Coordinates of C-alpha atoms in Angstrom, one line a residue:
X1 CA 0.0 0.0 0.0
X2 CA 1.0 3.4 -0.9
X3 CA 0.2 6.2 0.8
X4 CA -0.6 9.4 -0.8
X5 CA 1.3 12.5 0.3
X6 CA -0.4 14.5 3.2
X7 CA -3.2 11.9 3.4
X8 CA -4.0 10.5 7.4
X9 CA -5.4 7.4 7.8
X10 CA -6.8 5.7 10.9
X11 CA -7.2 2.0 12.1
X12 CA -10.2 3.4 14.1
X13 CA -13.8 3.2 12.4
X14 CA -15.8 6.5 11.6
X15 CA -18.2 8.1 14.3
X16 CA -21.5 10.0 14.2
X17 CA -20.1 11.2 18.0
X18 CA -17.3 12.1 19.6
X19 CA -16.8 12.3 23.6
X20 CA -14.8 15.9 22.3
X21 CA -18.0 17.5 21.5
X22 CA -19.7 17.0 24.3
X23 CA -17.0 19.0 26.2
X24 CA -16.8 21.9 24.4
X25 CA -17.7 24.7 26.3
X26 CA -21.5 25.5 26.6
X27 CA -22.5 22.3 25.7
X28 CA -24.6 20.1 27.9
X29 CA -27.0 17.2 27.8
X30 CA -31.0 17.4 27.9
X31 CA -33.0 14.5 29.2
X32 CA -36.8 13.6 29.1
X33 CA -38.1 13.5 32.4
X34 CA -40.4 11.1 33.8
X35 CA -43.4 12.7 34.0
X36 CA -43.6 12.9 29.8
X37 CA -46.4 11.7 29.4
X38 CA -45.5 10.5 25.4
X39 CA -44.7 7.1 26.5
X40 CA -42.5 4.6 24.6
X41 CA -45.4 4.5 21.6
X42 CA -44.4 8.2 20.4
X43 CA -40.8 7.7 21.4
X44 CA -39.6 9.0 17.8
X45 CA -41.9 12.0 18.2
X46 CA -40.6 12.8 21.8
X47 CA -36.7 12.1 20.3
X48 CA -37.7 14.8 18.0
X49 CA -39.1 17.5 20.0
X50 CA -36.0 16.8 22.4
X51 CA -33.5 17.3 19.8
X52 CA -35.4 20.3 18.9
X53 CA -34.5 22.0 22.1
X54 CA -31.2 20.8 22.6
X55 CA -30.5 22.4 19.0
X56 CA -32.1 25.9 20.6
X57 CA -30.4 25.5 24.0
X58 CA -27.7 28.5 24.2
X59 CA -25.7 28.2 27.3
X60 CA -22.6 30.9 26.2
X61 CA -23.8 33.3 28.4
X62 CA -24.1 31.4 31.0
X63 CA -21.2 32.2 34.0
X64 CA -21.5 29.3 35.8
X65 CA -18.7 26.9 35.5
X66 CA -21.0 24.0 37.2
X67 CA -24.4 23.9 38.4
X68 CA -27.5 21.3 39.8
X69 CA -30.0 20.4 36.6
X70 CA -32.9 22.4 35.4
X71 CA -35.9 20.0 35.4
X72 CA -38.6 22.0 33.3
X73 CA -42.3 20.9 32.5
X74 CA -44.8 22.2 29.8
X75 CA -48.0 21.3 27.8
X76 CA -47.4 20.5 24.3
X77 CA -50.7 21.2 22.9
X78 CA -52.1 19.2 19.6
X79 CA -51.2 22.3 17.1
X80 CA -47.4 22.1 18.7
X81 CA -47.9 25.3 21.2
X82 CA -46.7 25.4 24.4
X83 CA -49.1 26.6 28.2
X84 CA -48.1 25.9 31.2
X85 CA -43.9 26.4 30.7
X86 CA -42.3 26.3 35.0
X87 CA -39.1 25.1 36.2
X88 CA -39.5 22.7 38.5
X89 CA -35.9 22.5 40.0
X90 CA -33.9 25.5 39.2
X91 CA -30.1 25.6 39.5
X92 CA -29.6 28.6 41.6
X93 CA -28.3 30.3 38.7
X94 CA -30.3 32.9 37.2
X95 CA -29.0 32.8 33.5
X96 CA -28.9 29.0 33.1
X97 CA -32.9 28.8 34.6
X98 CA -33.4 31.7 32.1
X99 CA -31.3 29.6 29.5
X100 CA -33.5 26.8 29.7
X101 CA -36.9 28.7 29.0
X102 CA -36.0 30.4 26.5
X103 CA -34.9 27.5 24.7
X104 CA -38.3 25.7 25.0
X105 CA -40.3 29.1 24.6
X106 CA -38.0 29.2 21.1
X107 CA -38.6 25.8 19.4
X108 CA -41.9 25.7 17.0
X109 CA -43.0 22.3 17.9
X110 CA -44.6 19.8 15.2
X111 CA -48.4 18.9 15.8
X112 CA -48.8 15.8 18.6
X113 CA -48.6 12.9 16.5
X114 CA -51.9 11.9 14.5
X115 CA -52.5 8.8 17.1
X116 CA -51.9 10.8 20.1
X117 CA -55.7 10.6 21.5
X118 CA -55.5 13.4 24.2
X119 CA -55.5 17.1 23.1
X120 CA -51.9 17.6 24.8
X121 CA -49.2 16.2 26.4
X122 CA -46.9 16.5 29.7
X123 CA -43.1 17.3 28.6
X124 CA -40.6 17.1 31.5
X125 CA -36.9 18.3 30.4
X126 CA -34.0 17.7 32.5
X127 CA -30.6 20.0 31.4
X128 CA -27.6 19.3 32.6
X129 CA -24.5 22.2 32.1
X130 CA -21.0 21.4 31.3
X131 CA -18.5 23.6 30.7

């Protein structure tokens, strides 16, 4: 085998993740809470409307360095709306509570899924801060 000038190669396989980008500064991890009420039958739908907020979720001006989670709960209405937005648990740090609802209050949620049969659903949100 020949290798081509200023080409790298690796043994190690591809991956969609790396533990480096889960440290980069900011960054942090958001977990559904146990009282969603979306249940394992719309788990692709709840996977969705959690990435959607992890996507909106801007922690750079937060100062904290560490911090308890944010455990946040809202209505998700059929149409996608939000009612009802509280922090449950805050951290004790103003900017990463404030952080956290704005991130929900920012998303545009799809529609409950078509076989959801109640008019809305209980979201719980857990957010964890690294830095």
């Amino acid at each position: 085998d020949q290798l081509e000038k200023n080409q790298l190669y690796s043994k190690s396989p591809q991956q969609v993740s790396s533990p480096l980008y889960s440290q980069l500064a900011g960054s942090g991890r958001i977990g559904m809470g146990a009282n969603t009420t979306l249940g394992t039958r719309f788990g692709a739908y709840a996977q969705q409307i959690q990435d959607l907020i992890a996507r909106n979720w801007n922690t750079g001006d937060v100062i904290a360095r560490t911090a308890p989670p944010v455990i946040a709960t809202f209505d998700l209405m059929k149409d996608g709306s939000i009612r009802n937005l509280a922090i449950l648990q805050g951290s004790g740090v103003r900017s990463l509570d404030f952080s956290v609802r704005r991130a929900i209050e920012g998303v545009t949620f799809p529609p409950l899924p078509p076989g959801y049969d109640q008019s809305s659903a209980k979201c719980e949100f857990t957010f964890e801060l690294k830095k």
